[in-house]
CSV table of C-alpha atoms and ligand atoms in Angstrom, one decimal:
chain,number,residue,atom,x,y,z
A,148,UNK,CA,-4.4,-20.6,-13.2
A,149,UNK,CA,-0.8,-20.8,-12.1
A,150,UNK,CA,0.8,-18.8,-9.4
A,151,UNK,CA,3.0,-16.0,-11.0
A,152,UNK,CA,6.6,-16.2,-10.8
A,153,UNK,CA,6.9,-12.6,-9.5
A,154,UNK,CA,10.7,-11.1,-8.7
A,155,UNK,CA,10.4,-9.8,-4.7
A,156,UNK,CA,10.4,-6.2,-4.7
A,157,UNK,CA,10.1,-3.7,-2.6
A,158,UNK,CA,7.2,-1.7,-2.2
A,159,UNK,CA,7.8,2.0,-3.8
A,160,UNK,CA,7.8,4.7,-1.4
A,161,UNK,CA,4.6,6.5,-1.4
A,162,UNK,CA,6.2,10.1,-1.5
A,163,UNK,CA,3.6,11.8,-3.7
A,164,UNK,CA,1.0,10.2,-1.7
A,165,UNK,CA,2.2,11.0,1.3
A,166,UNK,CA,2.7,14.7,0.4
A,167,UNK,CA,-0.9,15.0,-0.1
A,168,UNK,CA,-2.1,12.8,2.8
A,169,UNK,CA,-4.5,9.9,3.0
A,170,UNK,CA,-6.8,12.8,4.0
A,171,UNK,CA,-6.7,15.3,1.4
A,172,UNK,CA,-6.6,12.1,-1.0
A,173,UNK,CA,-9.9,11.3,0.2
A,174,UNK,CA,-11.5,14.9,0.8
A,175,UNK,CA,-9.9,15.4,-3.0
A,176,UNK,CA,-11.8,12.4,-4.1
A,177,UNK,CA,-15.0,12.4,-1.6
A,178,UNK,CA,-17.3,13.2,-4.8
A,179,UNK,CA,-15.4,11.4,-7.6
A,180,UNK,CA,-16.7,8.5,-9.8
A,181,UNK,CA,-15.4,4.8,-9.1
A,182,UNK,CA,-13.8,5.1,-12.2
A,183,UNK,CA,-12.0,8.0,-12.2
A,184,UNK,CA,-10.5,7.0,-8.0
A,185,UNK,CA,-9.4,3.8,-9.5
A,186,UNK,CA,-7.9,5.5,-13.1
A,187,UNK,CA,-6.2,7.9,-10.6
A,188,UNK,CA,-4.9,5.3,-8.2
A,189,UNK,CA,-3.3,3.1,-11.1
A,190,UNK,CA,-2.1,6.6,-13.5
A,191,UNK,CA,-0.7,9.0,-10.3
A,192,UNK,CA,-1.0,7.4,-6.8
A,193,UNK,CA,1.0,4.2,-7.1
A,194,UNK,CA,2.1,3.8,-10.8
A,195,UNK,CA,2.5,-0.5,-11.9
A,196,UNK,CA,2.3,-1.6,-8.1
A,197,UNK,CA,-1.3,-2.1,-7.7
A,198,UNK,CA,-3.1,-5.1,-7.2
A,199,UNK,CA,-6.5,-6.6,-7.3
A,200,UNK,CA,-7.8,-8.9,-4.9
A,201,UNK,CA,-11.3,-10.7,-5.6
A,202,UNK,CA,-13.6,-13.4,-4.4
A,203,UNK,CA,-14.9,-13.2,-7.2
A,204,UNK,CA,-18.4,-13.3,-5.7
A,205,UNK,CA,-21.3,-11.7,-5.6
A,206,UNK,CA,-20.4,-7.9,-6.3
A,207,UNK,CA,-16.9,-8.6,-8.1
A,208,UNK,CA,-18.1,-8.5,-11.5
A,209,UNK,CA,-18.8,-4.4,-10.9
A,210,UNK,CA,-14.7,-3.8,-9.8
A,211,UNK,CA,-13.5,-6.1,-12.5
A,212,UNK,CA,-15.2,-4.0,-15.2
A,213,UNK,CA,-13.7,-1.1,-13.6
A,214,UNK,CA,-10.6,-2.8,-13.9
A,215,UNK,CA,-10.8,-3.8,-17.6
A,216,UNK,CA,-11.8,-0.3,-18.2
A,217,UNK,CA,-8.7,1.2,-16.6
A,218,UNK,CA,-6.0,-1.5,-17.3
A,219,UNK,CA,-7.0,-5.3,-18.8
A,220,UNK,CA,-3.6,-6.4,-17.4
A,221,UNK,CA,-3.6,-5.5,-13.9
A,222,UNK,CA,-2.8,-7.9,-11.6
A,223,UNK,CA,-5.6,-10.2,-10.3
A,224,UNK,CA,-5.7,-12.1,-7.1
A,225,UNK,CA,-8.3,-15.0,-6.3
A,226,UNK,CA,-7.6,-16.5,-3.3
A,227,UNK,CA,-8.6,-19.9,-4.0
A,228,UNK,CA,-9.1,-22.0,-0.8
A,229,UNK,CA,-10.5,-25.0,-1.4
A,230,UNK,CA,-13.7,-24.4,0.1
A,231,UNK,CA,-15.5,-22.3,-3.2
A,232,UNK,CA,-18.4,-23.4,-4.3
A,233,UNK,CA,-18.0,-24.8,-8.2
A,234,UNK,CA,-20.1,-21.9,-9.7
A,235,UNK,CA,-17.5,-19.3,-8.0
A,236,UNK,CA,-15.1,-21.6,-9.9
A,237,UNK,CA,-16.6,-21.3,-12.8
A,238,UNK,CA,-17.4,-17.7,-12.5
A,239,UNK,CA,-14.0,-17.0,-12.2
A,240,UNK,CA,-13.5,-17.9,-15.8
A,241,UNK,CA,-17.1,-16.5,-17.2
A,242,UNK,CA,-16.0,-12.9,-16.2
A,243,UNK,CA,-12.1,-13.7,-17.2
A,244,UNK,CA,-13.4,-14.4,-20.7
A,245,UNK,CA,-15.8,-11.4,-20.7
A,246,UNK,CA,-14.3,-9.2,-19.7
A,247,UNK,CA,-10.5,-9.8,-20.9
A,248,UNK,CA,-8.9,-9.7,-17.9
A,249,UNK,CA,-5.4,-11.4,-18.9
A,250,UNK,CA,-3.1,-11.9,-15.3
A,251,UNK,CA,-5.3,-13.2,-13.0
A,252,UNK,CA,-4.1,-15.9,-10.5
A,253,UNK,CA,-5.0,-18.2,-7.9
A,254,UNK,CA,-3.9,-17.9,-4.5
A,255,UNK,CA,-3.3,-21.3,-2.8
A,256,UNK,CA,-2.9,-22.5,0.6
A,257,UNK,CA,0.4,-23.8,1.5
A,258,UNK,CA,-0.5,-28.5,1.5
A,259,UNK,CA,1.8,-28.5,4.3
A,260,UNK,CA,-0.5,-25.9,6.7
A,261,UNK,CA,-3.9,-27.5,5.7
A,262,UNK,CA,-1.9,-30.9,5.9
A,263,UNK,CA,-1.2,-30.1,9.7
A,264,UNK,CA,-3.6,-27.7,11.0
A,265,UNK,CA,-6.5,-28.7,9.0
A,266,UNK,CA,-6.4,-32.7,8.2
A,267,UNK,CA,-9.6,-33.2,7.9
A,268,UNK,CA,-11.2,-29.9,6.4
A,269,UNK,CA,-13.4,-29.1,9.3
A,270,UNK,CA,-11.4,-26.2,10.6
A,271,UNK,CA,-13.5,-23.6,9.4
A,272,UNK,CA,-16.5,-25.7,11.9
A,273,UNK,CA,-14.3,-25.3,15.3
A,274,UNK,CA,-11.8,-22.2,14.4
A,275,UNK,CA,-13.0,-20.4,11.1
A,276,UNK,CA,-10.3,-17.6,12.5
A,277,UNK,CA,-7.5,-20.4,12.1
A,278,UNK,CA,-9.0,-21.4,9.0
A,279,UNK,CA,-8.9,-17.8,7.5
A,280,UNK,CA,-5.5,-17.8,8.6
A,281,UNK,CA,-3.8,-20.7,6.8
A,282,UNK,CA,-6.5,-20.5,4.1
A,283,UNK,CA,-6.2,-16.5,3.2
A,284,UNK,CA,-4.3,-14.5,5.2
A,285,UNK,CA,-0.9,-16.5,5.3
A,286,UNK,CA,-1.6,-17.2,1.4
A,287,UNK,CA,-1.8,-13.6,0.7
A,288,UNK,CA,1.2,-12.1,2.6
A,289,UNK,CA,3.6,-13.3,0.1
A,290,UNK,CA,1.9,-11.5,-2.2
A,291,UNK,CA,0.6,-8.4,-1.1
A,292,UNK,CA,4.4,-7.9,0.0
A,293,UNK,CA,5.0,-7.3,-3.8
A,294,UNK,CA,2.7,-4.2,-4.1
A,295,UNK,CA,2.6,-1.1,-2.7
A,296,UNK,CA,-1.6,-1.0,-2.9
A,297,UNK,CA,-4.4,-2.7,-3.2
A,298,UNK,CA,-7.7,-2.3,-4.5
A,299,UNK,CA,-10.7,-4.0,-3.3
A,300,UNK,CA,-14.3,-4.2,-3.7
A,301,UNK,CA,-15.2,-3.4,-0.2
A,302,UNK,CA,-18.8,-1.2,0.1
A,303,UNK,CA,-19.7,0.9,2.8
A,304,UNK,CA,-23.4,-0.4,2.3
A,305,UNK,CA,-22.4,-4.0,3.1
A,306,UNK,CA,-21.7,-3.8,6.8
A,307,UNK,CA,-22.1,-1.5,9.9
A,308,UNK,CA,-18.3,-2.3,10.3
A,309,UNK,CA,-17.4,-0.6,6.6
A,310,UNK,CA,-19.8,2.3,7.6
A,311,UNK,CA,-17.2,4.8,7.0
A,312,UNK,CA,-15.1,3.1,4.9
A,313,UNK,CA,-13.2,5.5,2.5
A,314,UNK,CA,-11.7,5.5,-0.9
A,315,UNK,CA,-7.8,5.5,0.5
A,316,UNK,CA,-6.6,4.1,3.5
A,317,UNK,CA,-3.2,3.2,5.0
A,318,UNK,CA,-2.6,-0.1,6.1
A,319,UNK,CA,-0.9,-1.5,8.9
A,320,UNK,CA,2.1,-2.3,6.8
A,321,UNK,CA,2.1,1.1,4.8
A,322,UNK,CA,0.7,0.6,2.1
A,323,UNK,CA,-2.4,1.5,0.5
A,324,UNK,CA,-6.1,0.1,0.3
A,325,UNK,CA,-7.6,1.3,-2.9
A,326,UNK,CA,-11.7,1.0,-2.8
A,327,UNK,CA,-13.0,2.9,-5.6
A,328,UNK,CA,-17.0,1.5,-4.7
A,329,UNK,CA,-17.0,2.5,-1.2
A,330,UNK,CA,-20.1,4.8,-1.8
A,331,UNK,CA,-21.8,2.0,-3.9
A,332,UNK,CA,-25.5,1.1,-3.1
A,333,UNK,CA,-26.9,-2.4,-3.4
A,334,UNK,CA,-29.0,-0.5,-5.9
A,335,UNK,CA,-25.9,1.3,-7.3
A,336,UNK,CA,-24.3,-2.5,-7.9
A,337,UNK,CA,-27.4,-3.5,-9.8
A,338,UNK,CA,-28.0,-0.6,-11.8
A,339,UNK,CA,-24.0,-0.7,-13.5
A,340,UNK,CA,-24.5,-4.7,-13.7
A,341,UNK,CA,-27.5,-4.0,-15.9
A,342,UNK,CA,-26.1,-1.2,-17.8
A,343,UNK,CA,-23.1,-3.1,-18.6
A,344,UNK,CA,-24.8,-6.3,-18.9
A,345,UNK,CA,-22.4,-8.1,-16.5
A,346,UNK,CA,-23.0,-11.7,-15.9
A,347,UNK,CA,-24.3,-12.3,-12.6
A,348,UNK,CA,-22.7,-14.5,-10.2
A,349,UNK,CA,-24.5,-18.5,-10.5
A,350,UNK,CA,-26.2,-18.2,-6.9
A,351,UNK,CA,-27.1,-14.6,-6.9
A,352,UNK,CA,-30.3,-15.3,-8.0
A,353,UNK,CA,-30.9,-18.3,-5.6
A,354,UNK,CA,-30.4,-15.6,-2.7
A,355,UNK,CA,-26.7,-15.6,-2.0
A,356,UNK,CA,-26.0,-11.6,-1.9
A,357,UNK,CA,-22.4,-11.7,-0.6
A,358,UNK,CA,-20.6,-15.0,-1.8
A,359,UNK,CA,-17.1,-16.5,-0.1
A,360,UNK,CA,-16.6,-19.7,0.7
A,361,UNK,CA,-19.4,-22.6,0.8
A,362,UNK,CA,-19.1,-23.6,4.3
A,363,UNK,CA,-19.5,-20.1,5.8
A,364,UNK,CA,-21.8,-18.7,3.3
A,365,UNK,CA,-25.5,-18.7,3.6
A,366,UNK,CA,-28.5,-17.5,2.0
A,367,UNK,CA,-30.0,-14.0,3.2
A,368,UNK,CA,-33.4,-12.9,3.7
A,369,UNK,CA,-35.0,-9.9,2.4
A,370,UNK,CA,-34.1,-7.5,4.2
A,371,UNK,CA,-30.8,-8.5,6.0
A,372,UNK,CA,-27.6,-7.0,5.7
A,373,UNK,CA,-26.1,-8.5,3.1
A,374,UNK,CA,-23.4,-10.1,4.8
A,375,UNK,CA,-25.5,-11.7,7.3
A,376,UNK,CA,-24.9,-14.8,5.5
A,377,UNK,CA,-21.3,-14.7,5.9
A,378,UNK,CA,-20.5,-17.0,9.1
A,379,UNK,CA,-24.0,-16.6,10.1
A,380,UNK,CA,-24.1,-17.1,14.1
A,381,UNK,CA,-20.4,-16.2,14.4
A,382,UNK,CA,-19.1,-13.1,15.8
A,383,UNK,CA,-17.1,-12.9,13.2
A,384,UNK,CA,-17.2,-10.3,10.0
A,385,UNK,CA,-13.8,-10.0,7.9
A,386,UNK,CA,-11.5,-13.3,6.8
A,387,UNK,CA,-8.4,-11.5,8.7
A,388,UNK,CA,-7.4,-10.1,4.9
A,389,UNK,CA,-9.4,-6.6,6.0
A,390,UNK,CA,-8.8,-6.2,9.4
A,391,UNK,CA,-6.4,-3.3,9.0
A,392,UNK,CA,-9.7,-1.4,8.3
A,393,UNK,CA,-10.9,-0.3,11.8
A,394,UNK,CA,-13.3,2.4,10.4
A,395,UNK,CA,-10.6,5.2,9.9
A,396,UNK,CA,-7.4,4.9,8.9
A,397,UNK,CA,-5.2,2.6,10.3
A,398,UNK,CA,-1.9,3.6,11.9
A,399,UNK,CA,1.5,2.8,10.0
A,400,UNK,CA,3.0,-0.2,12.5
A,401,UNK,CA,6.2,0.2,13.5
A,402,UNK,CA,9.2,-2.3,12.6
A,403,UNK,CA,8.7,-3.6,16.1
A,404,UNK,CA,4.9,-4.5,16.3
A,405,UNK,CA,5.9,-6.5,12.9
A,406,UNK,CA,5.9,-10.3,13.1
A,407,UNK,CA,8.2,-11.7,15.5
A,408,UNK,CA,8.1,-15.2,14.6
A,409,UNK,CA,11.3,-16.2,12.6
A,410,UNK,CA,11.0,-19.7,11.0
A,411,UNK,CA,12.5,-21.0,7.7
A,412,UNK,CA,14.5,-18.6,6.6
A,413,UNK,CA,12.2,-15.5,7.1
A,414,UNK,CA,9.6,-13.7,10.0
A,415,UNK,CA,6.2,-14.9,9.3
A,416,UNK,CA,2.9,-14.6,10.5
A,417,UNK,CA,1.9,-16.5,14.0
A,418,UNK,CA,-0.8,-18.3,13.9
A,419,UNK,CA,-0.3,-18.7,17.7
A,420,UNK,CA,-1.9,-16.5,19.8
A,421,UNK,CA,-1.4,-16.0,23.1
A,422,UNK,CA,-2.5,-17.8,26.2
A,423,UNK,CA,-4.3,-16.1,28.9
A,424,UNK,CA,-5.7,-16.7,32.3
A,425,UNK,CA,-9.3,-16.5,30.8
A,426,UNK,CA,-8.0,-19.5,28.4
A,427,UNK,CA,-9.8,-22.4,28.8
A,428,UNK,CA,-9.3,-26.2,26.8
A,429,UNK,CA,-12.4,-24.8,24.4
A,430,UNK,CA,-11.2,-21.5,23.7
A,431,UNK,CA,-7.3,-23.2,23.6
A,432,UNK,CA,-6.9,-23.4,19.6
A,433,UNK,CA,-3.5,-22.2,18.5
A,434,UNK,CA,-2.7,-21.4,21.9
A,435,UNK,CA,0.7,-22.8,24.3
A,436,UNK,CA,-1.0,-24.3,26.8
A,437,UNK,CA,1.5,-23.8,29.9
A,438,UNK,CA,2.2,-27.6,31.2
A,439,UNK,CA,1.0,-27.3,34.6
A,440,UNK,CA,-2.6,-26.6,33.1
A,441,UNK,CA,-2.2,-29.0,30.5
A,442,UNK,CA,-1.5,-31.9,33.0
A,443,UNK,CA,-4.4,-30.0,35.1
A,444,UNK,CA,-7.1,-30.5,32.8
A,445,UNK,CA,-5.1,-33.3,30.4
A,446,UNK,CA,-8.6,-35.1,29.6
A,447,UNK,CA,-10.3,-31.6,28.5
A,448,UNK,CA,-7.8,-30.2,26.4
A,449,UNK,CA,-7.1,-34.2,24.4
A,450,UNK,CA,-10.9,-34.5,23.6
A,451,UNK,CA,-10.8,-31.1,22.0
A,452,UNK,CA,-10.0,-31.5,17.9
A,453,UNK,CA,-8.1,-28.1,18.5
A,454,UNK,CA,-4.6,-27.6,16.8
A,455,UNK,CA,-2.4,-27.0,20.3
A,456,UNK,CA,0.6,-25.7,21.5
A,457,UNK,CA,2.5,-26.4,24.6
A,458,UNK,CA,4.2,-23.9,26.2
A,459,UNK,CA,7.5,-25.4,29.1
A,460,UNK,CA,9.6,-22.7,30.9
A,461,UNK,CA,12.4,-24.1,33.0
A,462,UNK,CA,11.5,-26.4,36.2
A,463,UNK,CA,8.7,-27.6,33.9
A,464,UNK,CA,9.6,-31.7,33.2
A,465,UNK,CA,9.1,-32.7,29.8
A,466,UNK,CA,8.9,-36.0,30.5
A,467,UNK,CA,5.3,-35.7,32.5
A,468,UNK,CA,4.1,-34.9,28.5
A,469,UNK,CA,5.8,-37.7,27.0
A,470,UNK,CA,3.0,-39.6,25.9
A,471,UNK,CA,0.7,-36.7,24.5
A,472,UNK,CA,3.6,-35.2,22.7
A,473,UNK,CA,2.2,-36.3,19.3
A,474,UNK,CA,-1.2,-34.0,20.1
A,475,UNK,CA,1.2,-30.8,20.3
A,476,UNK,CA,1.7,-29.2,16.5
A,477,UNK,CA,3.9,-26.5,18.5
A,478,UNK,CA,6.3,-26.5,21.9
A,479,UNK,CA,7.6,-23.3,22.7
A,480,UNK,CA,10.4,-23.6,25.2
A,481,UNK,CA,10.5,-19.8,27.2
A,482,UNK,CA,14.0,-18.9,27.9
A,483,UNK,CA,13.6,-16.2,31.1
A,484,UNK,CA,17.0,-14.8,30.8
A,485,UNK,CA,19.6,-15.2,28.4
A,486,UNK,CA,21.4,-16.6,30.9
A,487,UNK,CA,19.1,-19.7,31.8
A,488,UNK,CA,20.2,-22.4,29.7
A,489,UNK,CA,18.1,-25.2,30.9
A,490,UNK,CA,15.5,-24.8,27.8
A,491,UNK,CA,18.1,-26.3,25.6
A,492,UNK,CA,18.2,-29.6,27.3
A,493,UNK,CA,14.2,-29.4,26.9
A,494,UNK,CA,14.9,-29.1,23.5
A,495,UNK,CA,17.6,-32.0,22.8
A,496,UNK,CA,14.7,-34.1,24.7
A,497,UNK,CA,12.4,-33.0,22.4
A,498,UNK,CA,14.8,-34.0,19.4
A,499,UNK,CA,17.0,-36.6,20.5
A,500,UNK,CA,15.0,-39.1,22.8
A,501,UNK,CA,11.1,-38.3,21.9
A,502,UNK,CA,11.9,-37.7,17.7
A,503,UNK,CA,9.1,-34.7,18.3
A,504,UNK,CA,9.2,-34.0,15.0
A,505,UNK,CA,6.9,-30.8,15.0
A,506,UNK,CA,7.7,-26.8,15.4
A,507,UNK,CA,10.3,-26.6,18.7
A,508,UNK,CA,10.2,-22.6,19.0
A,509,UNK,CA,12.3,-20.6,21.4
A,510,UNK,CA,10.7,-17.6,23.4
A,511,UNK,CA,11.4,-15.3,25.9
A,512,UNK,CA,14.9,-13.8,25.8
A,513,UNK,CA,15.7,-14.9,22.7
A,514,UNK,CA,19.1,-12.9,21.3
A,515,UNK,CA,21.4,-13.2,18.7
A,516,UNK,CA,24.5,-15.1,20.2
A,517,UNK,CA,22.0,-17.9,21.7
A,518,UNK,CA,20.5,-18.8,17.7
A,519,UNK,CA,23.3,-20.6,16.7
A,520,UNK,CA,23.3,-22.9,19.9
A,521,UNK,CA,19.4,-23.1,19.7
A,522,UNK,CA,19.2,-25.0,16.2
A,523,UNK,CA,21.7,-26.8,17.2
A,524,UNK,CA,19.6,-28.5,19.9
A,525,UNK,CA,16.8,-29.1,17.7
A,526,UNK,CA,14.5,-25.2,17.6
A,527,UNK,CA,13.4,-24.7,14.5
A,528,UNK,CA,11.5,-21.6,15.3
A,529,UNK,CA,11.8,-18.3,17.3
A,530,UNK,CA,10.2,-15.1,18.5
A,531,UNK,CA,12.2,-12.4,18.4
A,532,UNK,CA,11.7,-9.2,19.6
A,533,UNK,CA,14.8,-7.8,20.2
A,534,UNK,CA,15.5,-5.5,17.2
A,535,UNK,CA,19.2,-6.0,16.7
A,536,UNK,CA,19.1,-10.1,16.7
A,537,UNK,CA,16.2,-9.1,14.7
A,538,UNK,CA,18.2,-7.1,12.1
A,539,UNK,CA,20.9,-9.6,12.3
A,540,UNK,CA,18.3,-12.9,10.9
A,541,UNK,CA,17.3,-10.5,8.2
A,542,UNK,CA,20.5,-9.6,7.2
A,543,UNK,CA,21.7,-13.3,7.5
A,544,UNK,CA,25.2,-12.8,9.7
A,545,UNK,CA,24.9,-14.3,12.7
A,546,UNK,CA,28.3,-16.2,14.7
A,547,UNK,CA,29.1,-19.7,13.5
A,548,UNK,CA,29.9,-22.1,16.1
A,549,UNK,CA,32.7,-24.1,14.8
A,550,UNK,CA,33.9,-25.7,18.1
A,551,UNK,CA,31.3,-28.0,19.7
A,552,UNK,CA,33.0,-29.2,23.0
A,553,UNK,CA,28.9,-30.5,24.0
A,554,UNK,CA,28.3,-32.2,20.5
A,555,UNK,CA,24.6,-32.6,20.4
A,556,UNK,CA,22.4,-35.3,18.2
A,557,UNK,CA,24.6,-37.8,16.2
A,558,UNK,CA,26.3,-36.3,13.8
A,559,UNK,CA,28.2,-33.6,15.6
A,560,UNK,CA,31.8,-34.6,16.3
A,561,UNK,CA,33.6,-33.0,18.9
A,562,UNK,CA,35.3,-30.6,16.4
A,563,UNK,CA,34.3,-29.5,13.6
A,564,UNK,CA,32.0,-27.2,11.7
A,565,UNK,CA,28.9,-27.8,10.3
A,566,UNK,CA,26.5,-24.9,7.9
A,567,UNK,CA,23.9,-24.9,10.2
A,568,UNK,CA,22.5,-21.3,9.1
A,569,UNK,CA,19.9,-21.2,6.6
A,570,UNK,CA,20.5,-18.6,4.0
A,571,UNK,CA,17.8,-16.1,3.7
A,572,UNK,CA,16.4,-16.5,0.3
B,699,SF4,S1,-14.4,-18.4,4.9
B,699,SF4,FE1,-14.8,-20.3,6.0
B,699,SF4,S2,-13.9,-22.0,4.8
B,699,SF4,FE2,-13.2,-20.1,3.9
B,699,SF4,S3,-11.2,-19.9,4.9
B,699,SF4,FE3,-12.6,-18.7,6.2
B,699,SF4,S4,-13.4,-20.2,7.7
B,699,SF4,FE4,-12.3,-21.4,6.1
């Protein structure tokens, strides 16, 4: 299955939808068939920019049938991580052939994220959040950026959590979550299997009732919810892909609250999160750990197998770090006020004397004029939340600097220019 070549597009504006309202959408179709939400989703609520995503698990054979019903050729999503378990493999294909579904695609994780965050495959062990992350979520973005909906498989059966869950809600991001089966019963699923004669998923029958990825599914007991086998022991119940569901109907996010860290050419999803004073060197995955502490409890934080940041604001000496630099995939260098220029000799440190060669990210006061001087002096990423240096990335016109009186590294000259922006692709 090869990753579509899909044009970016903007997703449609929802004007007829919003008109009626997520509620009266849902009051309209509180009594309707799965059929007929998912025939009207695709015919009237958001026309040719729908989209499937499956796991093509347990239950996924019931939507897809749907699917094939409404439209053979709607777009299908299988976010293949590298941790299925050969029959979902394989499954993929049974129902593909059965039931003639002609685009679906597999989702992959980008090499270079699993390369650095997850070298050894273990992740999902220490940090199955992380591992969701690189592994779905980031994978997905890309693409769900293309649609205006989605339709899913999602049950209110299957969890406490998805108690409530209705047929249309409003994501985060504005669009549209499409789950025609919310009112689906386990009994429901296996009454349409057998009416339809579906085949079943390979591990169903060996007691697998909800299926995702090997390491972090399990088999459930009779009785159980049927998730319970999904990170069994872990306080944990969605991949990250769902959480915009928070048992009503999310909020549309505002420009502001959207992701703030800029890095190659576009704003992208942190897999950072932030470091607070309950923060310890267990709980330190994907977190800047502010040098002080680091030094504090050096010994703790190095026998952890944790991806970790660093986080150096000015007075901090990089130099005390210099020999566990190569443990850091991230150094985030806070700039107080735009004023304060000392983080970019932190930075040229980083660069020119220590080759650090992983993510150098600028935080803090981060604005518009500063960007050019920052890559200069080796950051290769930024948080931004300042909305008119954020409007200026995304539009791609920020000042050159075409005089360098301080020429940094060794291939500036005195005078001269150099295309140091990135174009936004
Ligand atoms: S389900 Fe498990 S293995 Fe799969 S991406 Fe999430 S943590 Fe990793």
């Amino acid at each position: 299955m090869a990753m579509p070549k899909l044009a970016p597009q903007a997703p449609v504006a929802h004007d007829k939808l919003r008109a009626l309202g997520i509620l009266a959408l849902n009051g309209m179709f509180d009594e309707m068939d799965a059929l007929s939400v998912l025939r009207y989703a695709v015919s009237d609520v958001l026309p040719g920019d729908l989209a499937i995503v499956s796991s093509f698990g347990a239950d996924s054979s019931v939507l897809l049938h749907l699917v094939a019903q409404v439209d053979p050729s709607m777009p299908v999503y299988f976010l293949e991580t590298g941790k299925h378990f050969p029959e979902t493999l394989a499954y993929v294909e049974t129902l593909k052939k059965t039931l003639g579904l002609i685009n679906v695609h597999a989702i992959h994780p980008n090499p270079d994220d699993v390369k650095r965050f997850d070298p050894n495959g273990d992740l999902w062990e220490t940090d199955p959040d992380s591992c969701c992350h690189i592994r779905k979520t980031e994978p997905l973005e890309p693409i769900t950026e293309q649609y205006g909906g989605w339709v899913t498989g999602r049950k209110r059966y299957q969890t406490k959590e998805r108690g409530v869950l209705p047929h249309f809600e409003l994501t985060s991001d504005d669009r549209i979550k499409v789950n025609p089966l919310a009112y689906f019963s386990d009994a429901d699923v296996i009454e349409y299997r057998q009416k339809h004669n579906l085949p079943e998923h390979p591990l169903y029958a060996k007691g697998y009732k909800s299926i995702g990825c090997a390491p972090c599914t399990s088999v459930v007991a009779e009785g159980e919810d049927p998730r319970a086998g999904r990170w069994r022991g872990l306080n944990k119940k969605e991949c990250g892909i769902h959480f915009d569901f928070n048992g009503a109907i999310a909020s549309p996010m505002t420009a502001a609250t959207r992701h703030t860290l800029w890095k190659d050419g576009a704003f992208i999803a942190d897999p950072f999160h932030e470091w607070t004073e309950e923060s310890t060197p267990a709980t330190a995955s994907y977190k800047h750990v502010p040098l002080p502490v680091f030094l504090a409890n050096r010994d703790a934080f190095l026998a952890t197998q944790h991806p970790l940041g660093l986080l150096i604001v000015p007075g901090d000496r990089v130099e005390d770090v210099e020999a566990d630099l190569g443990r850091f995939a991230s150094i985030a260098i806070n700039f107080p006020a735009f004023s304060d220029g000392r983080g970019y000799s932190t930075a040229r440190l980083l660069a020119e004397r220590y080759k650090y060669a992983g993510e150098i990210r600028a935080v803090g006061d981060v604005l518009q004029d500063q960007i050019p001087h920052m890559r200069r002096c080796g950051f290769n990423a930024l948080v931004v939340t300042h909305e008119p240096t954020r409007q200026a990335l995304i539009e791609n016109r920020l000042p050159e600097v075409a005089l360098f009186y301080q020429p940094v590294g060794l291939t500036e000259v005195p005078v001269g220019t150099r295309p140091f922006l990135r174009r936004v692709s």
